[in-house]
Short mmCIF file of C-alpha atoms in Angstrom, two decimals:
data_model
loop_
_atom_site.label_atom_id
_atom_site.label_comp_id
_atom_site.label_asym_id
_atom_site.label_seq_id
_atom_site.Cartn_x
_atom_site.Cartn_y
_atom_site.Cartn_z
CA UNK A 1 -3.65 -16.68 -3.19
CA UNK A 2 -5.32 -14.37 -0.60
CA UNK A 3 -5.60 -15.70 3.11
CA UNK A 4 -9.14 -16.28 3.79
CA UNK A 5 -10.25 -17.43 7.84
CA UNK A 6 -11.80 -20.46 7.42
CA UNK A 7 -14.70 -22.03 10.52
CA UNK A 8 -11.84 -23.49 12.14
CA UNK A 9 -9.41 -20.79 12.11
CA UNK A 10 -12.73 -18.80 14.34
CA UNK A 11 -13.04 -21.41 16.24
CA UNK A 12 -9.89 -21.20 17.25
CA UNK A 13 -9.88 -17.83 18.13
CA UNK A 14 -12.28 -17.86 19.72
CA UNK A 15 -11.00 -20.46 22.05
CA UNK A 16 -7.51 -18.61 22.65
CA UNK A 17 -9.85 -15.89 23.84
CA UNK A 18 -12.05 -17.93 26.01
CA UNK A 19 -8.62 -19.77 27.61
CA UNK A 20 -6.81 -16.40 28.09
CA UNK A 21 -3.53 -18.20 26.72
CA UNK A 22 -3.40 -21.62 25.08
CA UNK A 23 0.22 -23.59 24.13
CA UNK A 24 -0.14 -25.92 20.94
CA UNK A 25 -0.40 -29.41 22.86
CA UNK A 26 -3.58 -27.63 24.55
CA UNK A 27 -4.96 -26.16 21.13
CA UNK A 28 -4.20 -29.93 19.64
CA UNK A 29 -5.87 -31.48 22.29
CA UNK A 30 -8.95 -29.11 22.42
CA UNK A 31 -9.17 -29.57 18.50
CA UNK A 32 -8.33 -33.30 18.22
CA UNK A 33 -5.77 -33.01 15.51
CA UNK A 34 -1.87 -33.85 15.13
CA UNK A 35 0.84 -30.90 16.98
CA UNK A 36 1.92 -30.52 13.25
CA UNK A 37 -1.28 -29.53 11.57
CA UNK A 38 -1.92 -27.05 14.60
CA UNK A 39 1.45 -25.99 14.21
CA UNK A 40 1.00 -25.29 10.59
CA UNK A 41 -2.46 -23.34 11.14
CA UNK A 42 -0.79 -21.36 13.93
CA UNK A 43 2.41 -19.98 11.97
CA UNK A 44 -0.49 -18.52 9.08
CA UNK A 45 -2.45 -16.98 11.92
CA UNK A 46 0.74 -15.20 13.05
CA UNK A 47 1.76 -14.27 9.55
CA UNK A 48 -1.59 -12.72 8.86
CA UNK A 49 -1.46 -11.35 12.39
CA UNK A 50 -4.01 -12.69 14.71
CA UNK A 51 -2.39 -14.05 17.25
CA UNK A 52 1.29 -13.79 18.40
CA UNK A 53 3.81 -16.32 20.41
CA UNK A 54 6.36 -17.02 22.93
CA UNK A 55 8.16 -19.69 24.26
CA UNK A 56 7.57 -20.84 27.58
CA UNK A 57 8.27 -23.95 29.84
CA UNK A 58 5.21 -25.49 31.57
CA UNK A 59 4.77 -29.41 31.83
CA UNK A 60 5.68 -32.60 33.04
CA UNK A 61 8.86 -32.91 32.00
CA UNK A 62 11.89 -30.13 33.62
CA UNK A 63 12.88 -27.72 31.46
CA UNK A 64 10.22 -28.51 28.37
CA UNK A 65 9.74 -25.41 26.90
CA UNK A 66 6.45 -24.95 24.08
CA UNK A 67 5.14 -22.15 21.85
CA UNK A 68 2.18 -20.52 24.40
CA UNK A 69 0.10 -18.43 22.36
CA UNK A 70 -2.32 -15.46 22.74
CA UNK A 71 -4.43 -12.67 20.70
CA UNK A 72 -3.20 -9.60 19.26
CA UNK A 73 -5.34 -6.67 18.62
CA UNK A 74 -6.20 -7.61 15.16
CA UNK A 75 -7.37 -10.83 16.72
CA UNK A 76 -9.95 -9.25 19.21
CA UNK A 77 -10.95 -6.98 16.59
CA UNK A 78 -12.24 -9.92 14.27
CA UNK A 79 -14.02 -10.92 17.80
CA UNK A 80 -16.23 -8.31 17.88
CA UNK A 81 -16.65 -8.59 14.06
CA UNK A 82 -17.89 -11.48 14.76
CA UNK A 83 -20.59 -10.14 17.49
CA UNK A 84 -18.95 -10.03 20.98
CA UNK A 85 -20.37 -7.11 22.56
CA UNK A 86 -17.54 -4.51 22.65
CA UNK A 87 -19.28 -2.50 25.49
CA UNK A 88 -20.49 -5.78 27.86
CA UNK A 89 -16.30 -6.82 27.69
CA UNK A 90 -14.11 -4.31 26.86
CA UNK A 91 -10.51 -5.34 24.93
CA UNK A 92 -8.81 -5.44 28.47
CA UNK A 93 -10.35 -8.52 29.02
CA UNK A 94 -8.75 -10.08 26.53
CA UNK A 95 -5.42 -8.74 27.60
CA UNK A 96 -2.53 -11.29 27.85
CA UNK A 97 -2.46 -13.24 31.75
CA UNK A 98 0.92 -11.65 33.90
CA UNK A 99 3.88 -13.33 33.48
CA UNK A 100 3.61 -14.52 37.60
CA UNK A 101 0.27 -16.08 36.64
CA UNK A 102 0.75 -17.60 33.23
CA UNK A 103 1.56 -21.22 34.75
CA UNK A 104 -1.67 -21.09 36.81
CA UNK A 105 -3.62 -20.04 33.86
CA UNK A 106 -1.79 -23.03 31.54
CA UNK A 107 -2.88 -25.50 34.12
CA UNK A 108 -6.24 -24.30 35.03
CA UNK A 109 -6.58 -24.52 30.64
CA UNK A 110 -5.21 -28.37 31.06
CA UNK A 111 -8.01 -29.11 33.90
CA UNK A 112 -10.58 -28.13 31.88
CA UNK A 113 -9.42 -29.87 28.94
CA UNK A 114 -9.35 -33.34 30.72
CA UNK A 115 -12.84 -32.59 32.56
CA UNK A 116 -14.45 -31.65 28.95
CA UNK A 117 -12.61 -35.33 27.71
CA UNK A 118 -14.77 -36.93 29.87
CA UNK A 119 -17.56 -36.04 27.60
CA UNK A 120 -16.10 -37.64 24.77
CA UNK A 121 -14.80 -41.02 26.68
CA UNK A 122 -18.70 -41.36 28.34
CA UNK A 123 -20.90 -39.59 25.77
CA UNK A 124 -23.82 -40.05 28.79
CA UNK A 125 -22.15 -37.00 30.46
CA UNK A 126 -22.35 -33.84 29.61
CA UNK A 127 -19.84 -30.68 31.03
CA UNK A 128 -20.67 -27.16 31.08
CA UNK A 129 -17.29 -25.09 32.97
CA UNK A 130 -17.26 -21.69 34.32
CA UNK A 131 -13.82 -20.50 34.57
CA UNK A 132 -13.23 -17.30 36.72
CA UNK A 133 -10.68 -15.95 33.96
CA UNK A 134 -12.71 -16.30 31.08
CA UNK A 135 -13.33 -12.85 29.22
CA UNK A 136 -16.62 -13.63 28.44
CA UNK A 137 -18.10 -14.58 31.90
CA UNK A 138 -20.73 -12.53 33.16
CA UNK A 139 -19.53 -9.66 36.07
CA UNK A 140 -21.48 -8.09 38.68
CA UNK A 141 -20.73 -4.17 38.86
CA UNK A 142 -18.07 -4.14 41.12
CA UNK A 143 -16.31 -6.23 38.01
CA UNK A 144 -16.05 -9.48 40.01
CA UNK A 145 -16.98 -12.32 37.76
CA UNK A 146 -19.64 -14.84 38.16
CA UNK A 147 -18.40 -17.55 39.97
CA UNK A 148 -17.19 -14.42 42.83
CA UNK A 149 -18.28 -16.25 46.53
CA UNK A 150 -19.05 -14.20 49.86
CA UNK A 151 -19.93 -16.16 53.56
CA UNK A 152 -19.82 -14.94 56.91
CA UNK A 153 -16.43 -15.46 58.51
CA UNK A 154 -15.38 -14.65 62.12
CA UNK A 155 -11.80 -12.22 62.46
CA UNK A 156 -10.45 -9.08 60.85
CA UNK A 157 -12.41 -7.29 58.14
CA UNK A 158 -10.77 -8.00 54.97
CA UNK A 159 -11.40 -11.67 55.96
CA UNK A 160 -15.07 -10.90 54.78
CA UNK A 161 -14.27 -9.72 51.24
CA UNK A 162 -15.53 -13.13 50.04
CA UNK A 163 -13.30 -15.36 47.59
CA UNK A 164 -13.63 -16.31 43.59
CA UNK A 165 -12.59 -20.14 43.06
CA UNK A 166 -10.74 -20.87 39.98
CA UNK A 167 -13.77 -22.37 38.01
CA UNK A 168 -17.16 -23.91 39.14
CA UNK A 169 -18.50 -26.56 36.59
CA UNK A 170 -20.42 -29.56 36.32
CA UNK A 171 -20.82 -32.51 35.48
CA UNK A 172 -24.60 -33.95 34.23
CA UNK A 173 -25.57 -37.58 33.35
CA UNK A 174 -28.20 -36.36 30.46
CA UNK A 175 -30.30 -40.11 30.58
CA UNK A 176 -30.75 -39.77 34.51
CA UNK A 177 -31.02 -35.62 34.53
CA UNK A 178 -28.46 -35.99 37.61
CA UNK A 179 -25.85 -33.71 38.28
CA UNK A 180 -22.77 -33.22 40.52
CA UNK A 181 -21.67 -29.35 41.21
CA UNK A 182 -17.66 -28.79 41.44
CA UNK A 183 -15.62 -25.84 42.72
CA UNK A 184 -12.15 -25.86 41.66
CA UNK A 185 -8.79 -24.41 43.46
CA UNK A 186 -5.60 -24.70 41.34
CA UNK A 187 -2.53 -24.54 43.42
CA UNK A 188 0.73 -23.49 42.44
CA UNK A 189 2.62 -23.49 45.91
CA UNK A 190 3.10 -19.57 46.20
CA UNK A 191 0.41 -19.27 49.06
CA UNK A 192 1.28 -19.95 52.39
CA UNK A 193 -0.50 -23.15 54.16
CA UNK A 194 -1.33 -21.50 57.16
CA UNK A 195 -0.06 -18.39 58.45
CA UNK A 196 -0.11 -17.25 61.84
CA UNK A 197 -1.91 -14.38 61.68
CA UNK A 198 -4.36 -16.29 59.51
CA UNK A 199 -4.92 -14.39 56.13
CA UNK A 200 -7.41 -14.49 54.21
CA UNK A 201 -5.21 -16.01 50.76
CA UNK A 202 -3.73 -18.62 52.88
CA UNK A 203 -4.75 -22.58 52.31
CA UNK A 204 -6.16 -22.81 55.74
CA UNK A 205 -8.65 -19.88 55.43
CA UNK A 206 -9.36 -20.24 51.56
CA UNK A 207 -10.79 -24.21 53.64
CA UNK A 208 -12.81 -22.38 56.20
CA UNK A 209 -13.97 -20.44 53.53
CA UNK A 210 -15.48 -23.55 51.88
CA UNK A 211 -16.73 -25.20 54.76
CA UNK A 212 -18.92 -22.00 55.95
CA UNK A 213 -20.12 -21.83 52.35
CA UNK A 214 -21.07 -25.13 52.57
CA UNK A 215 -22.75 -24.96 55.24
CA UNK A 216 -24.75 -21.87 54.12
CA UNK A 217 -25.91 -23.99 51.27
CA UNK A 218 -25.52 -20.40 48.84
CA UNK A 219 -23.88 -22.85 46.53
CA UNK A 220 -27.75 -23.91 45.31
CA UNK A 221 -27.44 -20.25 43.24
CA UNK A 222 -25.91 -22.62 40.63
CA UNK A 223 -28.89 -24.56 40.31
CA UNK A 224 -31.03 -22.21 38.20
CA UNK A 225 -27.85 -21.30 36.05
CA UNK A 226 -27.05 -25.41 35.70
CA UNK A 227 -31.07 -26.34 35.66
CA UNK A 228 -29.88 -29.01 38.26
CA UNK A 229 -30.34 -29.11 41.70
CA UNK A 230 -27.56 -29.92 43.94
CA UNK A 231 -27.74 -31.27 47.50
CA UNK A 232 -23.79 -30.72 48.12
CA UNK A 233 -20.83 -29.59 45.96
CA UNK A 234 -17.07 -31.06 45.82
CA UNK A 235 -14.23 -29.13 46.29
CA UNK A 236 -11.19 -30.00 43.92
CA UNK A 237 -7.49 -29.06 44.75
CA UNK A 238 -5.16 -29.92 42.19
CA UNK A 239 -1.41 -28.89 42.60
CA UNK A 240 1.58 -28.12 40.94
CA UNK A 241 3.74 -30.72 42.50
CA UNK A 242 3.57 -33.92 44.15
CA UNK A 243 5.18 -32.16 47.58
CA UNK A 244 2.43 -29.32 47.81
CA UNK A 245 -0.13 -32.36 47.18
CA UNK A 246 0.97 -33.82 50.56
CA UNK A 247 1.52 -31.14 52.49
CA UNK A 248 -2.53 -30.16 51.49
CA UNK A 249 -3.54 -33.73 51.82
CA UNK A 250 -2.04 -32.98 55.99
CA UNK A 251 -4.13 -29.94 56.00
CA UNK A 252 -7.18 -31.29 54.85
CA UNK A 253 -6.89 -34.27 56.99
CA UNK A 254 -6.54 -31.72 60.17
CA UNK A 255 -9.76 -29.80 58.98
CA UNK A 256 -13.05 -31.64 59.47
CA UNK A 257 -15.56 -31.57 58.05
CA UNK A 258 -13.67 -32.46 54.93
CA UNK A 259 -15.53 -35.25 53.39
CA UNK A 260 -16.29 -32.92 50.89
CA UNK A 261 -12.72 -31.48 48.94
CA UNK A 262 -10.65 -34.17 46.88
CA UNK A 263 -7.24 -33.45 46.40
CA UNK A 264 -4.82 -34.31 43.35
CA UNK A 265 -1.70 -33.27 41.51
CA UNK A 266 -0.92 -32.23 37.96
CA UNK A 267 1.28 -35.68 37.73
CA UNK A 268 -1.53 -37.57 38.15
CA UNK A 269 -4.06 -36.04 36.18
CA UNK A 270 -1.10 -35.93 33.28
CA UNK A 271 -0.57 -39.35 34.02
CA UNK A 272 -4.42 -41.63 33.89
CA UNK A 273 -6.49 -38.96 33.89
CA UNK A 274 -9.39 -36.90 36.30
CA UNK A 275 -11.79 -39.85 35.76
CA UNK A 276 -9.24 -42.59 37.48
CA UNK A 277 -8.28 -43.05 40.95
CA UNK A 278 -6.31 -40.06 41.47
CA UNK A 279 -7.89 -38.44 44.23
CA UNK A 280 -7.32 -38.45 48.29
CA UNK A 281 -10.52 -37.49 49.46
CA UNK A 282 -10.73 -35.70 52.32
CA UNK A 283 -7.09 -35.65 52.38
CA UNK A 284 -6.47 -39.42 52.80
CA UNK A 285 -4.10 -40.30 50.26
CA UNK A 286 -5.41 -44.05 50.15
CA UNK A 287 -8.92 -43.39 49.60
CA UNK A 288 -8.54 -43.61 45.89
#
């Protein structure tokens, strides 16, 4: 019998391509079905040659390794079959994430999934997620996407080059028509905390960065695109491990005005979930 793509089977690739990378617990979790039907599904696609796979390790448990995959040529192609707009985002968009930033991107993908379960747990809320690696987000003409942030800081030049957070999303209670506006940082521990000569990748600035902007109140550009207006915005750090958690919580803490950024790590969230009482906000790990 001749393979035919089925709704599902676009869905799906379309998904891979919106998530950059996606490892069968995530595509099982996105689609609500077993790890064996996915699994199933998945070794057709490859056959037929849509998507391809490699092992990686990424999780909660040391040494776990899982099939991570991504979309092959053939795979874009049946994208813009489909209607994306090969001139407004080019194939290299779609291009695999570098090896150095492939855990990043996996945990980023698992954020988003538990934020967009919160729909289904509260059906009163309602998510909409703008992730700054996401092929299809809109980019200014210097290529920087979207959710790209610039504020006045004080120092050396490049510290003015502005910053892109990991995603911006939020969060809407459709009965009320209330919403809450999010910035997101993943951290995976390979930027420094606070360097002497301050750069402008390290914790301490990326802080002062958010405060200023803040402050500015240039975050209210996301009203129009959300059709909700915001008085305020929350920051959200989640890290890698436990360790880094504290060690952020300290520099938080150190930093007023903080009441703002809430702080959690990927144990946690794993663990009971973004809606429970995971978070030290402002950096005060019993606040939760």
């Amino acid at each position: 019998m001749a393979f035919k793509l089925n709704k599902n089977d676009r869905m799906l690739i379309a998904s891979i391509a919106e998530h950059r990378m996606l490892t069968v617990s995530q595509i099982a979790a996105i689609q609500q079905k077993m790890k064996q039907v996915v699994r199933r599904r998945l070794r057709i696609l490859e056959h037929e040659g849509f998507i391809s796979s490699t092992s990686r390790g990424f999780g909660r448990k040391a040494g776990r390794r899982e099939k991570v995959v991504i979309l092959t040529e053939k795979g874009i192609d049946l994208l813009y079959a489909e209607g994306v707009d090969r001139k407004a985002i080019p194939g290299d968009r779609f291009a695999p994430v570098r090896t150095w930033h492939q855990d990043h991107q996996l945990l980023l993908n698992w954020f988003r999934i538990h934020v967009k379960q919160i729909e289904r747990v509260i059906p009163q809320l309602s998510v909409r997620f703008l992730s700054s690696t996401s092929p299809f987000l809109e980019r200014d003409q210097y290529d920087r996407p979207l959710v790209f942030e610039r504020v006045s800081i004080e120092g050396p030049k490049d510290n003015s080059k502005g910053f892109t957070p990991d995603a911006v999303f939020s969060i809407t209670h459709n009965e009320k028509k209330k919403a809450l506006l999010f910035f997101l940082e993943v951290d995976m521990g390979t930027e420094s905390i606070a360097s002497p000569k301050r750069d402008p990748r390290d914790l301490r600035q990326k802080v002062i960065n958010y405060q200023r902007y803040f402050q500015c109140g240039r975050y209210k550009r996301y009203q129009e695109f959300f059709h909700s207006k915001f008085s305020g915005f929350r920051l959200l750090f989640i890290t890698n491990t436990t360790q880094r958690f504290i060690a952020l919580c300290r520099l938080v803490q150190e930093m007023p005005p903080s009441d703002f950024i809430w702080l959690t790590d990927q144990q946690r969230m794993f663990t009971h979930g973004l809606s429970a009482k995971i978070w030290a906000r402002s950096g005060k790990q019993d606040s939760n």
